[in-house]
Amino acid sequence: MYRLNNQAFRILRDEAERCSGKDEVSKIERQICMKRLEKLRQEKGEPADYEELRDAVIDIYPQFSEKALKQAARVNQPPGLFGKVKWVAILMTGAAGVLWVVNLPYPMIRWPVARTAPILLLPSFISMDYHYKGAINSVEQADQLVNKATSLDDIKRGAGKVKQGQYHLDNLPVWFLGYYPQAYCSLFSCTWHFTLDEFEQARRNVARMEAVVFQEENAFKSLEQAEQALQVAKQKYEQAKTVQDKMRSRSSIQKAIDNLEQIPRQTLAGEQAQTKLVAYKRDFGEFTVADADNGQTGTLIEAAKVFALQAAQASQNPPHPAQKWQQIERLWTEAINRIEDIKVNESNYLEAQKLLAQYQTNLGIVQLRRETESESKEILKQANEQIQSLIASPPSAPNQLKAEIQGVINQLKTVKPGTTAYGEAQNLLRSANNKLKQL
């Protein structure tokens, strides 16, 4: 026969889960409690009684339900036991009821019992002794963890101790203060020396530490959010392609730094933030210097792009006269001059070189088209002069006239397509060919 049956185990397990919290400390406490119960569940021997079950859980969960313990102890008895000791159980239940009544926190009941049969108040004495010691230990540990914290983990552990201290204080009735059970204390050496002022001071300390924990947790939350925002802004700054993107990222960095400075300095998170701000501001100063360089080179690049845009727009819908090609050539030259002012040690130099190669290529194309336009215009002019000369004084010999017209034709064929002279040259060329056929 196992010392803890399945039904009693389920009752204790369910109550332990109800008493347990959801943080990491509570999970560890629950695991310890379950290991103890599992050990009883696997051991063979006499069934565990109420006191053994209570000892297994009460140091971990002081708030563990007495009702659940009694129910588990009751169902943990072997079958048929209740029938054999029915009357004993009834008597024990009646006695427990009497003990429960006399241990109620009412002076009108307790004082007469304390004078005549103080041993009946033993359960409440044990409970008060337990909660008194628990309150003292929890408040001291909470004070050490909260007021001398070195990390967020200390704050969280301190918050748990504050809750435990509050729980123990809530279970110390006010009438207990100054109430000294001599019979119990002579046997168990209790140390109840709380006065009403000390009790109220302990409550104020717990309330103050609750406020400190709340403020510290909020400060650490603000610190975490500000650092995350700062890291994101720095990453965007490093990945930015344009000056505008870098300036926006710089504004985000400054905003994150401002948020860090707003964390209360009296908090642990505020102290850590002030230490980190030194490095962040140093990095931000480097960003500022880089932005100044970016601003200067960025201005030159933007100015060059303005001239390049005007040149590209003016080049649309050719052909154009040589004078317009010359104007476009000047625009590309101005754009190139601004790009060439960016030195090799300045930021955005690589981007500037890419634009420089593109602009110089475009300038060469424009120069070639201007020269072609000028040459074609000059050829057309000479052809027109020769045609006018032939019309004014044509040669008398037919072969000589044919030779003169063939010369004009050959000259007109050298006019390049894509020039303003090309259309007129083609018209003249057709007329000259027709005349040559007639001859």
PDB file of C-alpha atoms in Angstrom, residues 177-372:
ATOM      1  CA  LEU A 177      -0.144  42.737  19.035  1.00  0.00           C
ATOM      2  CA  GLY A 178       1.002  42.805  22.604  1.00  0.00           C
ATOM      3  CA  TYR A 179      -0.877  39.549  23.383  1.00  0.00           C
ATOM      4  CA  TYR A 180       1.648  37.265  25.047  1.00  0.00           C
ATOM      5  CA  PRO A 181       0.668  33.598  25.508  1.00  0.00           C
ATOM      6  CA  GLN A 182       3.053  32.675  28.325  1.00  0.00           C
ATOM      7  CA  ALA A 183       2.273  28.981  28.340  1.00  0.00           C
ATOM      8  CA  TYR A 184       3.033  28.564  24.661  1.00  0.00           C
ATOM      9  CA  CYS A 185       6.076  30.811  24.636  1.00  0.00           C
ATOM     10  CA  SER A 186       7.594  29.067  27.666  1.00  0.00           C
ATOM     11  CA  LEU A 187       7.519  25.815  25.709  1.00  0.00           C
ATOM     12  CA  PHE A 188       8.387  27.008  22.208  1.00  0.00           C
ATOM     13  CA  SER A 189      10.451  30.158  22.885  1.00  0.00           C
ATOM     14  CA  CYS A 190       8.367  32.478  20.733  1.00  0.00           C
ATOM     15  CA  THR A 191       9.673  35.999  20.097  1.00  0.00           C
ATOM     16  CA  TRP A 192       6.556  38.092  19.660  1.00  0.00           C
ATOM     17  CA  HIS A 193       7.584  41.614  20.450  1.00  0.00           C
ATOM     18  CA  PHE A 194       5.515  43.523  17.904  1.00  0.00           C
ATOM     19  CA  THR A 195       3.865  46.678  19.129  1.00  0.00           C
ATOM     20  CA  LEU A 196       1.103  48.465  17.287  1.00  0.00           C
ATOM     21  CA  ASP A 197       3.566  51.129  16.096  1.00  0.00           C
ATOM     22  CA  GLU A 198       5.998  48.518  14.831  1.00  0.00           C
ATOM     23  CA  PHE A 199       3.178  46.684  13.099  1.00  0.00           C
ATOM     24  CA  GLU A 200       2.062  49.865  11.341  1.00  0.00           C
ATOM     25  CA  GLN A 201       5.680  50.668  10.453  1.00  0.00           C
ATOM     26  CA  ALA A 202       6.049  47.226   8.870  1.00  0.00           C
ATOM     27  CA  ARG A 203       2.906  47.812   6.840  1.00  0.00           C
ATOM     28  CA  ARG A 204       4.214  51.197   5.701  1.00  0.00           C
ATOM     29  CA  ASN A 205       7.538  49.617   4.703  1.00  0.00           C
ATOM     30  CA  VAL A 206       5.712  46.979   2.662  1.00  0.00           C
ATOM     31  CA  ALA A 207       3.565  49.644   0.969  1.00  0.00           C
ATOM     32  CA  ARG A 208       6.633  51.760   0.255  1.00  0.00           C
ATOM     33  CA  MET A 209       8.502  48.787  -1.224  1.00  0.00           C
ATOM     34  CA  GLU A 210       5.475  47.985  -3.397  1.00  0.00           C
ATOM     35  CA  ALA A 211       5.676  51.526  -4.771  1.00  0.00           C
ATOM     36  CA  VAL A 212       9.436  51.182  -5.309  1.00  0.00           C
ATOM     37  CA  VAL A 213       8.955  47.884  -7.153  1.00  0.00           C
ATOM     38  CA  PHE A 214       6.268  49.455  -9.354  1.00  0.00           C
ATOM     39  CA  GLN A 215       8.502  52.435 -10.162  1.00  0.00           C
ATOM     40  CA  GLU A 216      11.558  50.248 -10.830  1.00  0.00           C
ATOM     41  CA  GLU A 217       9.657  47.892 -13.132  1.00  0.00           C
ATOM     42  CA  ASN A 218       8.279  50.844 -15.120  1.00  0.00           C
ATOM     43  CA  ALA A 219      11.750  52.382 -15.324  1.00  0.00           C
ATOM     44  CA  PHE A 220      13.280  49.136 -16.619  1.00  0.00           C
ATOM     45  CA  LYS A 221      10.456  48.875 -19.155  1.00  0.00           C
ATOM     46  CA  SER A 222      11.211  52.403 -20.386  1.00  0.00           C
ATOM     47  CA  LEU A 223      14.933  51.574 -20.508  1.00  0.00           C
ATOM     48  CA  GLU A 224      14.301  48.463 -22.580  1.00  0.00           C
ATOM     49  CA  GLN A 225      12.004  50.305 -25.017  1.00  0.00           C
ATOM     50  CA  ALA A 226      14.446  53.203 -25.438  1.00  0.00           C
ATOM     51  CA  GLU A 227      17.398  50.872 -26.071  1.00  0.00           C
ATOM     52  CA  GLN A 228      15.415  48.870 -28.626  1.00  0.00           C
ATOM     53  CA  ALA A 229      14.375  52.074 -30.426  1.00  0.00           C
ATOM     54  CA  LEU A 230      17.999  53.277 -30.380  1.00  0.00           C
ATOM     55  CA  GLN A 231      19.324  50.032 -31.865  1.00  0.00           C
ATOM     56  CA  VAL A 232      16.699  50.095 -34.620  1.00  0.00           C
ATOM     57  CA  ALA A 233      17.505  53.745 -35.432  1.00  0.00           C
ATOM     58  CA  LYS A 234      21.268  53.033 -35.542  1.00  0.00           C
ATOM     59  CA  GLN A 235      20.697  50.063 -37.855  1.00  0.00           C
ATOM     60  CA  LYS A 236      18.562  52.172 -40.187  1.00  0.00           C
ATOM     61  CA  TYR A 237      21.226  54.892 -40.139  1.00  0.00           C
ATOM     62  CA  GLU A 238      23.915  52.415 -41.195  1.00  0.00           C
ATOM     63  CA  GLN A 239      21.701  51.020 -43.971  1.00  0.00           C
ATOM     64  CA  ALA A 240      20.490  54.420 -45.247  1.00  0.00           C
ATOM     65  CA  LYS A 241      21.220  55.100 -48.911  1.00  0.00           C
ATOM     66  CA  THR A 242      20.338  58.787 -49.129  1.00  0.00           C
ATOM     67  CA  VAL A 243      21.031  61.867 -47.044  1.00  0.00           C
ATOM     68  CA  GLN A 244      17.321  62.242 -46.261  1.00  0.00           C
ATOM     69  CA  ASP A 245      17.154  58.694 -44.860  1.00  0.00           C
ATOM     70  CA  LYS A 246      20.225  59.335 -42.712  1.00  0.00           C
ATOM     71  CA  MET A 247      18.736  62.554 -41.330  1.00  0.00           C
ATOM     72  CA  ARG A 248      15.496  60.764 -40.424  1.00  0.00           C
ATOM     73  CA  SER A 249      17.444  58.014 -38.657  1.00  0.00           C
ATOM     74  CA  ARG A 250      19.482  60.644 -36.819  1.00  0.00           C
ATOM     75  CA  SER A 251      16.270  62.217 -35.526  1.00  0.00           C
ATOM     76  CA  SER A 252      15.132  58.811 -34.262  1.00  0.00           C
ATOM     77  CA  ILE A 253      18.468  58.333 -32.472  1.00  0.00           C
ATOM     78  CA  GLN A 254      18.129  61.721 -30.781  1.00  0.00           C
ATOM     79  CA  LYS A 255      14.567  60.889 -29.699  1.00  0.00           C
ATOM     80  CA  ALA A 256      15.694  57.576 -28.161  1.00  0.00           C
ATOM     81  CA  ILE A 257      18.509  59.346 -26.281  1.00  0.00           C
ATOM     82  CA  ASP A 258      16.008  61.919 -24.973  1.00  0.00           C
ATOM     83  CA  ASN A 259      13.804  59.074 -23.709  1.00  0.00           C
ATOM     84  CA  LEU A 260      16.781  57.563 -21.872  1.00  0.00           C
ATOM     85  CA  GLU A 261      17.477  60.886 -20.162  1.00  0.00           C
ATOM     86  CA  GLN A 262      13.867  61.048 -18.942  1.00  0.00           C
ATOM     87  CA  ILE A 263      14.164  57.813 -16.906  1.00  0.00           C
ATOM     88  CA  PRO A 264      14.156  58.797 -13.180  1.00  0.00           C
ATOM     89  CA  ARG A 265      17.738  58.866 -11.969  1.00  0.00           C
ATOM     90  CA  GLN A 266      16.833  57.670  -8.465  1.00  0.00           C
ATOM     91  CA  THR A 267      15.885  54.279  -9.930  1.00  0.00           C
ATOM     92  CA  LEU A 268      18.309  51.457 -10.716  1.00  0.00           C
ATOM     93  CA  ALA A 269      17.293  51.647 -14.384  1.00  0.00           C
ATOM     94  CA  GLY A 270      17.992  55.397 -14.307  1.00  0.00           C
ATOM     95  CA  GLU A 271      21.517  54.792 -12.985  1.00  0.00           C
ATOM     96  CA  GLN A 272      22.177  52.230 -15.721  1.00  0.00           C
ATOM     97  CA  ALA A 273      20.722  54.602 -18.328  1.00  0.00           C
ATOM     98  CA  GLN A 274      23.078  57.410 -17.252  1.00  0.00           C
ATOM     99  CA  THR A 275      26.065  55.088 -17.624  1.00  0.00           C
ATOM    100  CA  LYS A 276      24.966  53.966 -21.086  1.00  0.00           C
ATOM    101  CA  LEU A 277      24.200  57.530 -22.190  1.00  0.00           C
ATOM    102  CA  VAL A 278      27.909  58.369 -22.117  1.00  0.00           C
ATOM    103  CA  ALA A 279      28.638  55.804 -24.841  1.00  0.00           C
ATOM    104  CA  TYR A 280      25.461  56.605 -26.777  1.00  0.00           C
ATOM    105  CA  LYS A 281      26.208  60.331 -26.857  1.00  0.00           C
ATOM    106  CA  ARG A 282      29.770  59.625 -27.985  1.00  0.00           C
ATOM    107  CA  ASP A 283      28.440  57.533 -30.858  1.00  0.00           C
ATOM    108  CA  PHE A 284      25.850  60.173 -31.610  1.00  0.00           C
ATOM    109  CA  GLY A 285      28.595  62.802 -31.818  1.00  0.00           C
ATOM    110  CA  GLU A 286      30.325  60.658 -34.437  1.00  0.00           C
ATOM    111  CA  PHE A 287      27.052  60.443 -36.332  1.00  0.00           C
ATOM    112  CA  THR A 288      26.767  64.233 -36.199  1.00  0.00           C
ATOM    113  CA  VAL A 289      30.233  64.689 -37.728  1.00  0.00           C
ATOM    114  CA  ALA A 290      29.407  62.138 -40.413  1.00  0.00           C
ATOM    115  CA  ASP A 291      26.119  63.911 -41.094  1.00  0.00           C
ATOM    116  CA  ALA A 292      27.987  67.200 -41.547  1.00  0.00           C
ATOM    117  CA  ASP A 293      30.152  65.554 -44.223  1.00  0.00           C
ATOM    118  CA  ASN A 294      27.082  63.925 -45.715  1.00  0.00           C
ATOM    119  CA  GLY A 295      25.341  67.278 -45.743  1.00  0.00           C
ATOM    120  CA  GLN A 296      28.157  68.979 -47.674  1.00  0.00           C
ATOM    121  CA  THR A 297      28.665  66.220 -50.235  1.00  0.00           C
ATOM    122  CA  GLY A 298      24.940  65.625 -50.402  1.00  0.00           C
ATOM    123  CA  THR A 299      24.377  69.277 -51.308  1.00  0.00           C
ATOM    124  CA  LEU A 300      26.905  69.076 -54.147  1.00  0.00           C
ATOM    125  CA  ILE A 301      25.303  65.876 -55.449  1.00  0.00           C
ATOM    126  CA  GLU A 302      21.812  67.339 -55.284  1.00  0.00           C
ATOM    127  CA  ALA A 303      22.999  70.493 -57.093  1.00  0.00           C
ATOM    128  CA  ALA A 304      24.619  68.366 -59.798  1.00  0.00           C
ATOM    129  CA  LYS A 305      21.397  66.397 -60.207  1.00  0.00           C
ATOM    130  CA  VAL A 306      19.475  69.631 -60.756  1.00  0.00           C
ATOM    131  CA  PHE A 307      21.736  70.595 -63.703  1.00  0.00           C
ATOM    132  CA  ALA A 308      21.629  67.034 -65.021  1.00  0.00           C
ATOM    133  CA  LEU A 309      17.830  67.035 -64.916  1.00  0.00           C
ATOM    134  CA  GLN A 310      17.675  70.311 -66.869  1.00  0.00           C
ATOM    135  CA  ALA A 311      20.125  68.953 -69.427  1.00  0.00           C
ATOM    136  CA  ALA A 312      18.156  65.726 -69.846  1.00  0.00           C
ATOM    137  CA  GLN A 313      14.877  67.613 -70.267  1.00  0.00           C
ATOM    138  CA  ALA A 314      16.419  69.982 -72.833  1.00  0.00           C
ATOM    139  CA  SER A 315      17.749  66.998 -74.811  1.00  0.00           C
ATOM    140  CA  GLN A 316      14.301  65.543 -75.393  1.00  0.00           C
ATOM    141  CA  ASN A 317      12.603  65.519 -78.814  1.00  0.00           C
ATOM    142  CA  PRO A 318      15.681  65.990 -81.080  1.00  0.00           C
ATOM    143  CA  PRO A 319      16.896  67.168 -83.515  1.00  0.00           C
ATOM    144  CA  HIS A 320      18.025  70.493 -82.090  1.00  0.00           C
ATOM    145  CA  PRO A 321      20.071  73.356 -83.514  1.00  0.00           C
ATOM    146  CA  ALA A 322      23.782  73.539 -82.678  1.00  0.00           C
ATOM    147  CA  GLN A 323      23.121  76.464 -80.327  1.00  0.00           C
ATOM    148  CA  LYS A 324      20.747  74.348 -78.219  1.00  0.00           C
ATOM    149  CA  TRP A 325      23.179  71.444 -78.146  1.00  0.00           C
ATOM    150  CA  GLN A 326      25.787  73.909 -76.947  1.00  0.00           C
ATOM    151  CA  GLN A 327      23.434  75.060 -74.158  1.00  0.00           C
ATOM    152  CA  ILE A 328      22.821  71.427 -73.125  1.00  0.00           C
ATOM    153  CA  GLU A 329      26.571  70.850 -73.166  1.00  0.00           C
ATOM    154  CA  ARG A 330      27.037  73.729 -70.698  1.00  0.00           C
ATOM    155  CA  LEU A 331      24.432  72.186 -68.333  1.00  0.00           C
ATOM    156  CA  TRP A 332      26.239  68.828 -68.295  1.00  0.00           C
ATOM    157  CA  THR A 333      29.534  70.650 -67.719  1.00  0.00           C
ATOM    158  CA  GLU A 334      28.088  72.468 -64.696  1.00  0.00           C
ATOM    159  CA  ALA A 335      26.831  69.170 -63.247  1.00  0.00           C
ATOM    160  CA  ILE A 336      30.266  67.577 -63.756  1.00  0.00           C
ATOM    161  CA  ASN A 337      32.049  70.515 -62.125  1.00  0.00           C
ATOM    162  CA  ARG A 338      30.026  70.061 -58.920  1.00  0.00           C
ATOM    163  CA  ILE A 339      30.648  66.327 -58.807  1.00  0.00           C
ATOM    164  CA  GLU A 340      34.398  66.854 -59.309  1.00  0.00           C
ATOM    165  CA  ASP A 341      34.484  69.073 -56.182  1.00  0.00           C
ATOM    166  CA  ILE A 342      33.850  65.980 -54.001  1.00  0.00           C
ATOM    167  CA  LYS A 343      37.206  64.710 -52.741  1.00  0.00           C
ATOM    168  CA  VAL A 344      38.192  61.070 -52.371  1.00  0.00           C
ATOM    169  CA  ASN A 345      38.242  61.224 -48.534  1.00  0.00           C
ATOM    170  CA  GLU A 346      34.721  62.614 -48.290  1.00  0.00           C
ATOM    171  CA  SER A 347      31.564  60.609 -47.760  1.00  0.00           C
ATOM    172  CA  ASN A 348      29.396  59.683 -50.753  1.00  0.00           C
ATOM    173  CA  TYR A 349      32.533  59.682 -52.933  1.00  0.00           C
ATOM    174  CA  LEU A 350      31.565  56.369 -54.551  1.00  0.00           C
ATOM    175  CA  GLU A 351      28.107  57.638 -55.433  1.00  0.00           C
ATOM    176  CA  ALA A 352      29.673  60.796 -56.846  1.00  0.00           C
ATOM    177  CA  GLN A 353      32.023  58.798 -59.078  1.00  0.00           C
ATOM    178  CA  LYS A 354      29.118  56.786 -60.487  1.00  0.00           C
ATOM    179  CA  LEU A 355      27.297  60.004 -61.364  1.00  0.00           C
ATOM    180  CA  LEU A 356      30.494  61.505 -62.780  1.00  0.00           C
ATOM    181  CA  ALA A 357      30.953  58.597 -65.183  1.00  0.00           C
ATOM    182  CA  GLN A 358      27.328  58.873 -66.303  1.00  0.00           C
ATOM    183  CA  TYR A 359      27.450  62.649 -66.740  1.00  0.00           C
ATOM    184  CA  GLN A 360      30.724  62.568 -68.689  1.00  0.00           C
ATOM    185  CA  THR A 361      29.256  59.945 -71.017  1.00  0.00           C
ATOM    186  CA  ASN A 362      26.198  62.139 -71.611  1.00  0.00           C
ATOM    187  CA  LEU A 363      28.424  65.180 -72.190  1.00  0.00           C
ATOM    188  CA  GLY A 364      30.405  63.293 -74.840  1.00  0.00           C
ATOM    189  CA  ILE A 365      27.183  62.313 -76.635  1.00  0.00           C
ATOM    190  CA  VAL A 366      25.949  65.917 -76.611  1.00  0.00           C
ATOM    191  CA  GLN A 367      29.298  67.225 -77.912  1.00  0.00           C
ATOM    192  CA  LEU A 368      29.237  64.691 -80.746  1.00  0.00           C
ATOM    193  CA  ARG A 369      25.673  65.647 -81.716  1.00  0.00           C
ATOM    194  CA  ARG A 370      26.571  69.353 -81.647  1.00  0.00           C
ATOM    195  CA  GLU A 371      29.527  68.760 -83.955  1.00  0.00           C
ATOM    196  CA  THR A 372      27.408  66.595 -86.252  1.00  0.00           C
TER     197      THR A 372
END
